[in-house]
Structure formats: structure tokens, C-alpha cells
Coordinates of C-alpha atoms in Angstrom, one line a residue:
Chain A
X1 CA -2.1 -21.3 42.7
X2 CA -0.8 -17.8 42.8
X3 CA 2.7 -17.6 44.0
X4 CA 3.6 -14.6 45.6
X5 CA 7.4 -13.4 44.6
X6 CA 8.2 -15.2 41.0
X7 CA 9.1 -12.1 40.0
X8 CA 12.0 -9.1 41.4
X9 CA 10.4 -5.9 40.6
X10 CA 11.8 -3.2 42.2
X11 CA 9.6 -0.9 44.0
X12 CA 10.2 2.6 46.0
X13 CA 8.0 1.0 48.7
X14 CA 10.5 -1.9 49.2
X15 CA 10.8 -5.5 48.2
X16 CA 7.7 -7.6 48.9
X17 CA 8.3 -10.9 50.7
X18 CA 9.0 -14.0 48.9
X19 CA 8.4 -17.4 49.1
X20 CA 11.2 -19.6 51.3
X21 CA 10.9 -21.4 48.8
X22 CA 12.0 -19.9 45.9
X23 CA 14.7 -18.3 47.3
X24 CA 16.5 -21.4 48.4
X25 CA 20.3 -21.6 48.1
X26 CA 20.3 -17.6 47.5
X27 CA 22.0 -14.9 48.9
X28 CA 19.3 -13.2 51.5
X29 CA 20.3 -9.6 53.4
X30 CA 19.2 -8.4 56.5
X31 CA 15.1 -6.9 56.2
X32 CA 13.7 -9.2 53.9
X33 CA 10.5 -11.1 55.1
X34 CA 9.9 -14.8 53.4
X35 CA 6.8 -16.5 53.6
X36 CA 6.1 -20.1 54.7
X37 CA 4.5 -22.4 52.1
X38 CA 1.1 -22.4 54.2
X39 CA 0.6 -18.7 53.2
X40 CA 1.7 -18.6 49.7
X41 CA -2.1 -19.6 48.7
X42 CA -3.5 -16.7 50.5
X43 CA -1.4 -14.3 49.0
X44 CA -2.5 -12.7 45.5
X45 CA -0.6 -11.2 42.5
X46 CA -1.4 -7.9 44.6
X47 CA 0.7 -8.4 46.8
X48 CA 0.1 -7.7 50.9
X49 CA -3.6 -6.0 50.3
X50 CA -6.2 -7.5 53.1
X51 CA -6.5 -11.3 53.5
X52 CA -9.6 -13.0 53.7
X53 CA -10.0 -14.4 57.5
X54 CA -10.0 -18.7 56.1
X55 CA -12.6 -20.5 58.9
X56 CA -11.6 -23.8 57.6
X57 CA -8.0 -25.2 58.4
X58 CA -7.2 -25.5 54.9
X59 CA -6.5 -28.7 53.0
X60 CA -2.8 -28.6 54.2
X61 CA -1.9 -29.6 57.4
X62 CA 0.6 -26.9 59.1
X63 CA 3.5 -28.4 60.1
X64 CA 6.1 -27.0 62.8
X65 CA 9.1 -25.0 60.6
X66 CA 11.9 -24.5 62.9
X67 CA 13.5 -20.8 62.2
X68 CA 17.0 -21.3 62.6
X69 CA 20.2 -19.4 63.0
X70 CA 19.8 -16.1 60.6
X71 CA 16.3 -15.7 60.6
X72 CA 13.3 -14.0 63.8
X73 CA 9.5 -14.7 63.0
X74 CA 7.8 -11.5 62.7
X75 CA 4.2 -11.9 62.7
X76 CA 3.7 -15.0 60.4
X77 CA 6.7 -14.4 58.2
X78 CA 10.1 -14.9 58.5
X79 CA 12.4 -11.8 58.8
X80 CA 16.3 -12.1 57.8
X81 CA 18.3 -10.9 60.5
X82 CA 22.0 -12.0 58.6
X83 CA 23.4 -12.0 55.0
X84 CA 24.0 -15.2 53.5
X85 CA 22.4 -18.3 51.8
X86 CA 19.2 -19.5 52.3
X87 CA 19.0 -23.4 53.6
X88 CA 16.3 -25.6 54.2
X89 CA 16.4 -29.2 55.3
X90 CA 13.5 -31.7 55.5
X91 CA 12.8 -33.3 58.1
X92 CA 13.6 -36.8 58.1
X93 CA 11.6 -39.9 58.9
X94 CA 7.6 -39.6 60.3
X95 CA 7.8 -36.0 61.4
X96 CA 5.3 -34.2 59.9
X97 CA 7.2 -30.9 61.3
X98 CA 8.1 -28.3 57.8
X99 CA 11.7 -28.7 58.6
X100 CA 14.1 -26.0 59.4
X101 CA 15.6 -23.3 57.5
X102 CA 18.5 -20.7 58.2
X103 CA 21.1 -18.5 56.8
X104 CA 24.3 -19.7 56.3
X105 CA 26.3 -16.8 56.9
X106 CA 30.4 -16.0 57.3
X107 CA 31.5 -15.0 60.7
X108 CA 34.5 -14.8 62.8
X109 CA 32.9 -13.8 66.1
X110 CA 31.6 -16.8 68.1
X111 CA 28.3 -16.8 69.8
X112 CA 27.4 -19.3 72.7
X113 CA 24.9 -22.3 72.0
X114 CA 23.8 -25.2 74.0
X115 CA 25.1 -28.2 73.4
X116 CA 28.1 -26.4 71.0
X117 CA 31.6 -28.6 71.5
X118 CA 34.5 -25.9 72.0
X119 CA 37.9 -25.8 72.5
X120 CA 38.9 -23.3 76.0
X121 CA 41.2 -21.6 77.1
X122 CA 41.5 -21.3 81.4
X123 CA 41.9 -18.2 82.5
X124 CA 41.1 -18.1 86.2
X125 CA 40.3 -20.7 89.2
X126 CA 38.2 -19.1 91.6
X127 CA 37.3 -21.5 94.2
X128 CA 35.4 -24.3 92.5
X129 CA 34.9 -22.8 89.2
X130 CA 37.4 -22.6 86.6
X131 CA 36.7 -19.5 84.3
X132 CA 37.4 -20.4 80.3
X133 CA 37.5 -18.2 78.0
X134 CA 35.8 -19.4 74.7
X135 CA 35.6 -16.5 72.1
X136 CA 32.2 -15.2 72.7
X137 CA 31.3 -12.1 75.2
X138 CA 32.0 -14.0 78.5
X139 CA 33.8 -16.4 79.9
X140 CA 31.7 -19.5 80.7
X141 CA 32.3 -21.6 84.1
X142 CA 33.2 -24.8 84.4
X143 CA 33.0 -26.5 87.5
X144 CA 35.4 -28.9 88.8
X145 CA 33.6 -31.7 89.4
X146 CA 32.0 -31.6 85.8
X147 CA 35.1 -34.2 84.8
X148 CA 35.2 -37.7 84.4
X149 CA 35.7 -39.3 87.8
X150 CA 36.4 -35.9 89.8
X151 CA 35.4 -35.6 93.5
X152 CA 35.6 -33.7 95.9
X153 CA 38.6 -35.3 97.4
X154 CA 39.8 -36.2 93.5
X155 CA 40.0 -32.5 91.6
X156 CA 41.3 -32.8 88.2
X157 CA 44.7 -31.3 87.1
X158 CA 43.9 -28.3 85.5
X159 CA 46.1 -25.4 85.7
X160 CA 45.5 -21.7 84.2
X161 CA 46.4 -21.7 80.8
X162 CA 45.1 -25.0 79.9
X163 CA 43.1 -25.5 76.6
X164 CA 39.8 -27.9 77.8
X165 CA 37.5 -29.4 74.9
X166 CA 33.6 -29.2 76.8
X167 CA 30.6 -28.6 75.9
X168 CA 27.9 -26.1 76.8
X169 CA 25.4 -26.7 78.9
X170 CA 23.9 -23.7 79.7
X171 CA 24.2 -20.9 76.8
X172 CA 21.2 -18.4 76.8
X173 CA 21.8 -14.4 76.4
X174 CA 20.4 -13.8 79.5
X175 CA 23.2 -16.0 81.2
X176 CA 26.7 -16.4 82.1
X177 CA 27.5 -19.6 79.8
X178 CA 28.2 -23.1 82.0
X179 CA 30.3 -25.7 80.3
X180 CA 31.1 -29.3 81.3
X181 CA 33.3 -32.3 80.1
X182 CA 31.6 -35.0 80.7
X183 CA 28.0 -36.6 78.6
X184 CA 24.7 -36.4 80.4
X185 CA 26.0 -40.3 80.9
X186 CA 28.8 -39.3 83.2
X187 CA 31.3 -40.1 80.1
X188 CA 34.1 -38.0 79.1
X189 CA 33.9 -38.7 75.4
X190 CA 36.9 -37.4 73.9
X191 CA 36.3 -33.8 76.4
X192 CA 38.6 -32.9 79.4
X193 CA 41.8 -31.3 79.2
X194 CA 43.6 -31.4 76.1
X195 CA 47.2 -32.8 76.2
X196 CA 50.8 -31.2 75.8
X197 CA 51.9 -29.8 72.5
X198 CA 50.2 -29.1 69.9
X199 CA 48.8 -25.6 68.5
X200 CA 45.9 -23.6 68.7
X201 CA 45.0 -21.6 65.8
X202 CA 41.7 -19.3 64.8
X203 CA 39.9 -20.4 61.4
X204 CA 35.9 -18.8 60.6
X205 CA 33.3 -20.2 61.8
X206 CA 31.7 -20.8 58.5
X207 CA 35.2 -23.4 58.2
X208 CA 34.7 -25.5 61.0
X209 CA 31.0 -26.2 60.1
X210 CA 32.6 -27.5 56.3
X211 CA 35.3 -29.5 58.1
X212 CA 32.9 -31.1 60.1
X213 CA 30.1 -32.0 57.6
X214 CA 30.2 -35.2 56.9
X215 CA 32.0 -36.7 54.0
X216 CA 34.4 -33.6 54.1
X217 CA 37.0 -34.6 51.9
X218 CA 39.5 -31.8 53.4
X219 CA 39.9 -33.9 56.3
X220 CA 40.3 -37.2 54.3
X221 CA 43.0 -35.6 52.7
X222 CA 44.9 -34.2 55.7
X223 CA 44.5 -37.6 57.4
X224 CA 46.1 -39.1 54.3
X225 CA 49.4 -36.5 54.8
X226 CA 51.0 -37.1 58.1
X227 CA 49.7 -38.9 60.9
X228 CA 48.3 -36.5 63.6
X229 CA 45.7 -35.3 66.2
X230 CA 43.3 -32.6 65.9
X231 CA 40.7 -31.2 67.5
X232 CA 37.4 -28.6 66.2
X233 CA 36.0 -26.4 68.2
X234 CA 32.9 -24.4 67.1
X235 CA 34.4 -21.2 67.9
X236 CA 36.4 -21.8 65.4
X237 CA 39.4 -22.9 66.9
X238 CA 41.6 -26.4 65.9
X239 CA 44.4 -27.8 67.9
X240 CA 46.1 -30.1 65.6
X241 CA 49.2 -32.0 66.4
X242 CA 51.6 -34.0 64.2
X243 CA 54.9 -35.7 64.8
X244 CA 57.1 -33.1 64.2
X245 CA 56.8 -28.8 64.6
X246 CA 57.2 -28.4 61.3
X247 CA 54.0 -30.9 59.8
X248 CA 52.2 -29.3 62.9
X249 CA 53.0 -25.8 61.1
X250 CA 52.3 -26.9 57.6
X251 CA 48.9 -28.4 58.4
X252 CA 47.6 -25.5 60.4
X253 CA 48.7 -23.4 57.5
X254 CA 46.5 -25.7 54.9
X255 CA 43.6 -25.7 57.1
X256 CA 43.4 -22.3 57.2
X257 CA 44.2 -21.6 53.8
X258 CA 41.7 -24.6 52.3
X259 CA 38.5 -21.7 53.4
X260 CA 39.6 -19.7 50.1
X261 CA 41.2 -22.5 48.0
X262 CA 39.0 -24.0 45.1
X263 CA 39.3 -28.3 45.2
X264 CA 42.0 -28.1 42.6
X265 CA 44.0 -26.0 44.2
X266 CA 44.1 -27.5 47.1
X267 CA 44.8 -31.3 45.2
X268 CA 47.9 -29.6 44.0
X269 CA 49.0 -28.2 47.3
X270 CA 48.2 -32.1 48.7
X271 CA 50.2 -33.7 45.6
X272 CA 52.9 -31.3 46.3
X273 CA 53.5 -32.2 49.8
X274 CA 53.0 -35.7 49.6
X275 CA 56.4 -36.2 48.0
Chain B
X1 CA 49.2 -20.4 49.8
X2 CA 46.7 -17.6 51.1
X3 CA 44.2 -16.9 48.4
X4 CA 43.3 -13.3 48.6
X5 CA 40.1 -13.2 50.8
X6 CA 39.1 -9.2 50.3
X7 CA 36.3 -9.2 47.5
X8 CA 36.0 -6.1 45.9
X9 CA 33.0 -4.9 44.2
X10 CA 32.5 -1.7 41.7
X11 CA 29.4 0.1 40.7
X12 CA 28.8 1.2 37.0
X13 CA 27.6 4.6 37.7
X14 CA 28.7 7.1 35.5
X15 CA 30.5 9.9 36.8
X16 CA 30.9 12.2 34.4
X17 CA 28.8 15.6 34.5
X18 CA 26.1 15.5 36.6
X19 CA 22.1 16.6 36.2
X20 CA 19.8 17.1 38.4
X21 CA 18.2 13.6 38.7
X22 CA 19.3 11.1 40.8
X23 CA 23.4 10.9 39.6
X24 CA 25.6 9.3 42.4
X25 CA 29.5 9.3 42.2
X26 CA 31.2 6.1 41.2
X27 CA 31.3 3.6 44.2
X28 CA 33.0 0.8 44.9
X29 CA 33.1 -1.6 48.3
X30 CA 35.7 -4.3 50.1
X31 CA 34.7 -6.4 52.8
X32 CA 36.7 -8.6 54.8
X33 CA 39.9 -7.0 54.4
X34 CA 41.5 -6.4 58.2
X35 CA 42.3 -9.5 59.8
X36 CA 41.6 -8.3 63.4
X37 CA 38.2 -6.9 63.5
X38 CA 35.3 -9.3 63.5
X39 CA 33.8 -7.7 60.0
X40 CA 35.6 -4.7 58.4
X41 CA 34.6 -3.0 55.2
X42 CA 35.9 -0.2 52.7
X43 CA 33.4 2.4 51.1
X44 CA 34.7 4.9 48.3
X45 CA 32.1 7.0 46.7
X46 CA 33.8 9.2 44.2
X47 CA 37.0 10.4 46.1
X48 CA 36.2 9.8 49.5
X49 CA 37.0 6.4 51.1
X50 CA 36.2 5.6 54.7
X51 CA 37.3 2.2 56.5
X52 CA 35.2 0.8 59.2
X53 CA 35.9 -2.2 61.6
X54 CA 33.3 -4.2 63.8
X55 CA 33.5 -5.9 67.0
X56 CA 31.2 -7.7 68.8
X57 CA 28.7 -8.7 70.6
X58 CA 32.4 -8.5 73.0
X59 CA 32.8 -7.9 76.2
X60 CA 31.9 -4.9 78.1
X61 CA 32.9 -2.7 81.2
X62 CA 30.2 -3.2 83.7
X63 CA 29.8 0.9 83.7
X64 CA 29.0 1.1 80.6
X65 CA 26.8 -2.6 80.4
X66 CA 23.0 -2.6 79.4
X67 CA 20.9 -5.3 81.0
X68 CA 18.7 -5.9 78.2
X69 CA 20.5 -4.8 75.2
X70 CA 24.2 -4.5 73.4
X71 CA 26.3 -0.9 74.1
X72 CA 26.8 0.1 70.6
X73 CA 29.8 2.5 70.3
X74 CA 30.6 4.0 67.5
X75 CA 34.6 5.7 66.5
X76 CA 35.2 8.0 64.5
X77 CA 38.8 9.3 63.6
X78 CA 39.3 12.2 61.0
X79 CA 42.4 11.7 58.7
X80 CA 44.8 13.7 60.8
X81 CA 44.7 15.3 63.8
X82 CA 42.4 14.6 67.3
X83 CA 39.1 13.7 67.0
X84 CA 37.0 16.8 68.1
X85 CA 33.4 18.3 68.8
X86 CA 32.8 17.6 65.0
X87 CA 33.7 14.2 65.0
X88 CA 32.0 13.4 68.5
X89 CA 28.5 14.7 66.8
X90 CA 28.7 12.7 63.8
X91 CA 29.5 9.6 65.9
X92 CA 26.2 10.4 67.4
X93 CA 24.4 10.3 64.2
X94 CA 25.8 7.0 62.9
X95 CA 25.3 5.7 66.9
X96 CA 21.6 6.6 66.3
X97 CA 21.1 5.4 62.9
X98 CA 23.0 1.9 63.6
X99 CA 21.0 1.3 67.3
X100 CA 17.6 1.8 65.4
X101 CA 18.4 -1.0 63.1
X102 CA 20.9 -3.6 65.2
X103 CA 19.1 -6.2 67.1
X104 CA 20.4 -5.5 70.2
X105 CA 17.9 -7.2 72.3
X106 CA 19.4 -10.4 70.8
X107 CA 22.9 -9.7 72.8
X108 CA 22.3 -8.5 76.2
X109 CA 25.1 -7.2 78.5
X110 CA 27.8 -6.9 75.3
X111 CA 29.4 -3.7 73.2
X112 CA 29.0 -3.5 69.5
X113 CA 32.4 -1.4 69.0
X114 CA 32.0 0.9 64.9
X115 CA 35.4 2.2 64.5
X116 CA 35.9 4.3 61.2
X117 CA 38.5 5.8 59.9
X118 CA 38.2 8.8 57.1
X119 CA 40.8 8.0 54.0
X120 CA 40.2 10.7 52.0
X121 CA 37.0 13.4 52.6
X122 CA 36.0 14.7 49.0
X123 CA 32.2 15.0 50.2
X124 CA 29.8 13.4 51.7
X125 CA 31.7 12.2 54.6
X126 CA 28.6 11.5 56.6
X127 CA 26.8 9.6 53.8
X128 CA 30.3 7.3 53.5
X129 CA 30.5 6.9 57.1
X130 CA 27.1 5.4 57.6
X131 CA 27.6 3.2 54.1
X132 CA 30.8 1.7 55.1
X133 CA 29.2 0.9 58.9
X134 CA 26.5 -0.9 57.3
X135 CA 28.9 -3.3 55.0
X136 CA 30.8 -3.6 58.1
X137 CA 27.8 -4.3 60.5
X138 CA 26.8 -6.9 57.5
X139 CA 30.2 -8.5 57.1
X140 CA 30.2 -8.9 60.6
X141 CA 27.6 -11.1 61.5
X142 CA 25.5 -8.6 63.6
X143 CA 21.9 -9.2 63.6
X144 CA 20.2 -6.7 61.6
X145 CA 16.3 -5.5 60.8
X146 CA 17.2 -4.0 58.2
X147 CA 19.8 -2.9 56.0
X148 CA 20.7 1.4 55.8
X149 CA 22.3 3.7 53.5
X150 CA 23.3 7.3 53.5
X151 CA 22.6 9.9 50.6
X152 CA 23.5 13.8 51.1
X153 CA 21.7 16.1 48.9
X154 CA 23.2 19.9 48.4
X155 CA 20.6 22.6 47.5
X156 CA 22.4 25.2 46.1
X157 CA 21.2 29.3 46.0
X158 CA 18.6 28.8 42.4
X159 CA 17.2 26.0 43.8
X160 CA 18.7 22.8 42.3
X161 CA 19.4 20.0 43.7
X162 CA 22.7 17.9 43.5
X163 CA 23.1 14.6 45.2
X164 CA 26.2 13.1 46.6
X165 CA 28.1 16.4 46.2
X166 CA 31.8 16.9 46.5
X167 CA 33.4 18.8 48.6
X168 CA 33.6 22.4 46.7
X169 CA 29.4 21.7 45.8
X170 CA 28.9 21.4 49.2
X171 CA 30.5 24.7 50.4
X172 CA 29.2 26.9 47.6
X173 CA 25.9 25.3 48.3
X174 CA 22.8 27.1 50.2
X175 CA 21.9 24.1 52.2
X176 CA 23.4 20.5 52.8
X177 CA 21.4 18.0 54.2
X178 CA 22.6 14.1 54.7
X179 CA 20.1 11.4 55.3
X180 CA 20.0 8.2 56.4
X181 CA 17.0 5.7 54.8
X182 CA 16.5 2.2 55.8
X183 CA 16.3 -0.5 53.0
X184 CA 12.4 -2.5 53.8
X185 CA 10.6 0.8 52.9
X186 CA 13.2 3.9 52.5
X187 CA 12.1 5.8 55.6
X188 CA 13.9 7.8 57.2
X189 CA 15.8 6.8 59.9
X190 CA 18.4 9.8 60.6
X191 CA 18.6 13.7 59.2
X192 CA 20.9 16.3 59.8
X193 CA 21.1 19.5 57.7
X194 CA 22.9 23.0 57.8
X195 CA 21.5 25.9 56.0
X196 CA 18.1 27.8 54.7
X197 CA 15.9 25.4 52.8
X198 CA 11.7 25.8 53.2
X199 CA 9.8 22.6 53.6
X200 CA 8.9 22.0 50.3
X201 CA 12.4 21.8 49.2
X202 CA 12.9 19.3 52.2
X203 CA 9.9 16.9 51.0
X204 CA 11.9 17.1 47.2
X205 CA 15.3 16.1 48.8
X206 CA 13.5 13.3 50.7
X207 CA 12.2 11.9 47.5
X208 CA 15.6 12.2 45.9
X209 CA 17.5 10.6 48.6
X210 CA 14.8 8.0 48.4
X211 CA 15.1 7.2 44.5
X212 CA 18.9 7.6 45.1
X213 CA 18.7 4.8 47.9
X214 CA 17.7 2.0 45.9
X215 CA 20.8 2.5 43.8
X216 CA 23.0 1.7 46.8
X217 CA 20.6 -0.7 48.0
X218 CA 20.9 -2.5 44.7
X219 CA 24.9 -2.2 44.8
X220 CA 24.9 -3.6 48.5
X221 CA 23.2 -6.5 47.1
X222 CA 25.7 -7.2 44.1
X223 CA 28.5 -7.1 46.1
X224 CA 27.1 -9.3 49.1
X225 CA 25.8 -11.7 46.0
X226 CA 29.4 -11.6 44.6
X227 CA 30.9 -11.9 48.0
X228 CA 28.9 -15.8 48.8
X229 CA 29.3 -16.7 45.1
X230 CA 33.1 -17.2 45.9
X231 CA 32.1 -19.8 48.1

């Protein structure tokens, strides 16, 4: 079977694409095309030339490959859009869908998604909409009735300047973004208003989605130090809380030094303070 | 506690006496290293150094919003003294050259904000400019078709060709022209020139700049590669 891309030669006309597949875990930049595994049999050693029009489907089934965020479909190829690594996850169970890949890329500026959990700030009331500003380039809306038990003769307490863990709801770039706090169930689930105290602090975005993978031994750690409360946003902000101003101060400080500590380092900062 | 978080990356070229072939200054790149800015980047090619800072997709004045793409605004401050008519037509250039490649259709109704600032002009300015907006625009997150690099090739009065001159090349030389190529095929995406060349002369600097691109192409990648290997 000819694969197309073993090999990096470089060419005054420009890279040729590669196979997703080989260049998994790798850094990617912005313009190069990756082929999906269906199309790596058409392709020669001669690279894009003419491809014969195939009447029969092919032995392979072609499963659905979800492009996610990092990468457009062009044509039949995927084109890089950010610079980062290359990541591909199966999908699990009966699907017969070719899973998803994406970049995995550093950023500091957050972009709206549905369903994203973030931490808001309140910056206007305007009737019965509360504007919040989440990091992105507009304030979303939340309404006042999108809280646990709220009525129209019950409004929730929620002044200007409040921070207000929701999630998106509506989040398209066409759109202003909507946010609520409750579950489609009518639940608050850990959202609403977030209480008194505490701090707010700014980490990457390529932080929170470490802190909140699962198993992330950071946040075993932390929970081991001091007793507290935090909360993630993904537009990369945490509210953490601890007893006293000073453990609130030192484990903001950890948590947004741990993005450029190595695992020992950080053990040693952990040892340290544990005494 | 705070690790240092710039990464900063140095090319091998040699930059000793120059031939004619393709013989860039040294270069050397920082990303990440202004706390404010959403992706900021350094570019030094030789002796001059320019700074650029990225923000966005932001929010944007509803005069100057787009309904279907991102405002892209592009600074440009000279070491000292105002900004004039010069600095207003190169912020043209790099505003054309970075619109052609950002996805803006991706980020409707936002500003994409360049702001550079000129460290030290030994040459080339343009060609730095449009090299440290593209690290920046990279570091950044912006979505991207491509990636773009700047190369400034000096003709001077017997006909030879000198890339990436400095600044005394550049005013003894007959003609100066800068060009922007993007990285999928090295086209051309930008041109500007000043002075007497013929057309044949134009098709030999196009070819140069183009052999010359894939150097910086291939030290944008290094220093991207060393920038995720730290993590």
C-alpha cells in the first residue's frame, strides 16, 4: 500500500500533505493539508497527480472523522488552521465513526463554545438580562429566570460585579453568546452565583484543559495541601478559596506556576509547603 | 516559582561575508514574552529587532465592525518619534498581507489588533515587520491558511543581487524591493519596491526571495517545534 508522506522532502512548490496518521502527537503549523486514512490508498509515490475516479466503494467502509478544534476540511483533506500537536481519539464503543482529531494548541484568548462551563463576571442588568462578561469578544446574556427556582416574582440575588459559574447555551459566531445556570433538567449543578471571598485569577487555556483531564495529579496534590474550594472555568479562569488569605494566595500562585513546572519541580514545591 | 515561559530560538545562518546566493542575516525568535497581549513575539534578523503584540478576535467599535469577517488593524510605531505617512503605508502592507491569510470569516463582528514596535532598524524593516506579525499571529491562536514570511532583496547599480540587506546596502543600492511569500506554495502574497529594475531582474528576485523563504519557513518550524516540546 503506497503511503503518501513517509518521507519530509523539501520542495520549492511546498510541502505535500501527509497522512493524519503519521503525524500524530507532532507539532502541525497553520497551511498544511493531512489526508484521511480513506485516501491514503489512492494516493501514489507521485504525489497529488490525477486520481483515478474509484466506481466501487472500496473495501473500507468510510467512517464519519469529526474535524475538531485546529483543523477546516478543505475539499477532502484536512487543512491546519493553528500550531500545535496533532491528536486523535477513537471512538469508543460500536461507533463505526473514524473518530476525531484536533490541534492542541496554547492560547490565552477565550473563544465561545456550546456547552463550555465558565466562570463570569456581571457587568450590567438591563431589564431581564444580566450581561457577563466571559473573556471572549462579547458579553453573553444571561437571563434571570435561567436559575434554579427563579420566577418572575422570585429573581435571584445577583448584583453587578458578581462572578456566576454557567454554561453556554447558545455560542455560534454569528451570535451574541446566551448562558444559563441551570441543566436542561432544571438543576443547578454546582452553577449560579459563586459565593463571597475567594479570588479570581487568569491561567491559559491549554491549563485548565490539563487540570481538568482526568486523573490530573496537580489537583490531587493541591487537595492534599490545604483544605479549599475552587472552581475552572474554560476561559481560563479559577476562583479558589482556602481558609485563610494567605493559602488562598499561595495556591493561586502554584496553579499558575504548575503550566511551566516539570513533575519534580513541582513535588518539591508541594514537599516544601507541606511542612 | 515562575519558570521562565519566553522560548527563544536561534538560527545557524552564517553571517559573515555575503555572496550572491541566497545568504540571510543571522535570526533569532521569542514568543510569548509580554504578559498582556494574547500572543506576542520578537523577530531579530541581523541587527534589526521588531516586537509585535496580538489581540483578538476582541471586541470591536460598532463603526469600525464587519458583519461577516474580523477588523484586522495593524500598529506600527517607529523607534522614536510619531508615527507618520511612512509608517501609516507600511501598516497597509502588513494589513494586506495578514487579511489574505487570517481566517477572518471564522470571527465575525471582532478586531484582530498587530501592534509592532521597531527596536532597532538596521534593514529590512518591512521584511522583520511581517516576520514578527506572523510568530505573533501564530502564538496567538488566530486561525490561519497559511503561514507568511518577508524577504527584501536589494539590486544594486551592476546588477547583483543581495538579499536581506542592511541598512547602508539598501541606500547605495539601485533598487529595493520587499516581498511577502506565503508558506503552502511561496506565492506571492504582497510587493512593494522603490527604484529602476526591468522585468527580468524582477522574475530573478522573485526566485530568490522564494529560495530564501524556505529558510525562514524552516526556522519558523524549529522554533514552533522547540516551543511545544517544552510541554
Amino acid at each position: 500500500m503506497a503511503e503518501a508522506g513517509g518521507i519530509t522532502t523539501e520542495s520549492v512548490a511546498g510541502d505535500r500533505a501527509r497522512a493524519a496518521r503519521t503525524m500524530l502527537d507532532q507539532v502541525v503549523l497553520p497551511g498544511e493539508e493531512l489526508l484521511l486514512p480513506e485516501q491514503e490508498d489512492a494516493e501514489g509515490p507521485g504525489g497529488a497527480g490525477e486520481r483515478p475516479l474509484r466506481l466501487n466503494a472500496g473495501t473500507r467502509s468510510r467512517g464519519r472523522v469529526v474535524c475538531g478544534p485546529g483543523l477546516r476540511r478543505s475539499g477532502d483533506r484536512l487543512l491546519v488552521t493553528k500550531c500545535g500537536r496533532l491528536r486523535h481519539k477513537e471512538p469508543g464503543g460500536g461507533s463505526s465513526g473514524g473518530g476525531v482529531y484536533w490541534v492542541d494548541s496554547q492560547q490565552k484568548r477565550y473563544v465561545p463554545v456550546k456547552g463550555d462551563h465558565v466562570i463570569g463576571i456581571v457587568t450590567a442588568k438591563s431589564g431581564d438580562i444580566f450581561k457577563v462578561d466571559v473573556g471572549g469578544s462579547e458579553p453573553a446574556s444571561l437571563s434571570y429566570l435561567a436559575f434554579e427556582g427563579a420566577t418572575k416574582r422570585n429573581r435571584p440575588n445577583v448584583q453587578v460585579g458578581d462572578l456566576i459559574y454557567g454554561q453556554f447555551v447558545v455560542a455560534n459566531k454569528d451570535m451574541e453568546p446566551e448562558m444559563v445556570c441551570i441543566d436542561s433538567c432544571g438543576r443547578a449543578s454546582g452553577m449560579g452565583v459563586i459565593g463571597q471571598d475567594g479570588l479570581l485569577f487568569k491561567v491559559t487555556l491549554g491549563l485548565i484543559r490539563k487540570l481538568l483531564a482526568p486523573d490530573c495529579e496537580i489537583l490531587q496534590e493541591v487537595g492534599k495541601l490545604y483544605p479549599l474550594e475552587i472552581v475552572f472555568g474554560m476561559n481560563g479562569r479559577i476562583w479558589v478559596k482556602a481558609k485563610t488569605i494567605q493559602q488562598t494566595l499561595i495556591l493561586a500562585n502554584i496553579l499558575e506556576a504548575c503550566e511551566h513546572m516539570t513533575a519534580d519541580q513541582r513535588k518539591q514545591i508541594f514537599s516544601r509547603l507541606a511542612e | 516559582m515562575q519558570a521562565d515561559a519566553k522560548i527563544r530560538t536561534e538560527s545557524a545562518t552564517e553571517s559573515g561575508p555575503r555572496g550572491p546566493s541566497c545568504s540571510l542575516r543571522h535570526f533569532a525568535c521569542e514568543q510569548n514574552l509580554l504578559s498582556r497581549p494574547d500572543g506576542s513575539a520578537s523577530f531579530l534578523q541581523g541587527d534589526t529587532s521588531v516586537l509585535a503584540g496580538v489581540y483578538g478576535p476582541a471586541e470591536v467599535k460598532v463603526s469600525k465592525e464587519i458583519f461577516n469577517k474580523a477588523t484586522l488593524e495593524v500598529i506600527l510605531r517607529p523607534k522614536i518619534g510619531l508615527p507618520g505617512v511612512a509608517e501609516k503605508s507600511r501598516e497597509r502592507l502588513i494589513r494586506n498581507t495578514c487579511e489574505a491569510v487570517v481566517l477572518g470569516t471564522l470571527h465575525p463582528r471582532t478586531s484582530i489588533t498587530v501592534v509592532l514596535q521597531v527596536v532597532s532598524d538596521a534593514g529590512s524593516l518591512l521584511a522583520c515587520c511581517l516576520n514578527a506579525a506572523c510568530m505573533a499571529l501564530v502564538d496567538a491562536g488566530v486561525p490561519m491558511r497559511a503561514l507568511f514570511c518577508g524577504v527584501t532583496c536589494a539590486l544594486n547599480a551592476d546588477g547583483t543581487l543581495v538579499l536581506d540587506p542592511t541598512a547602508k546596502q539598501e541606500k547605495e543600492a539601485r533598487a529595493v524591493l520587499t516581498l511577502a511569500l506565503d508558506s503552502v506554495e511561496r506565492k506571492l502574497l504582497m510587493s512593494t519596491t522603490k527604484g529602476l529594475y526591468s522585468d527580468a531582474e524582477l522574475q530573478q528576485c522573485l526566485a530568490a526571495a522564494q529560495a530564501a523563504s524556505q529558510h525562514v519557513f524552516r526556522f519558523y518550524r524549529e522554533s514552533l517545534q522547540r516551543r511545544y516540546s517544552k510541554s
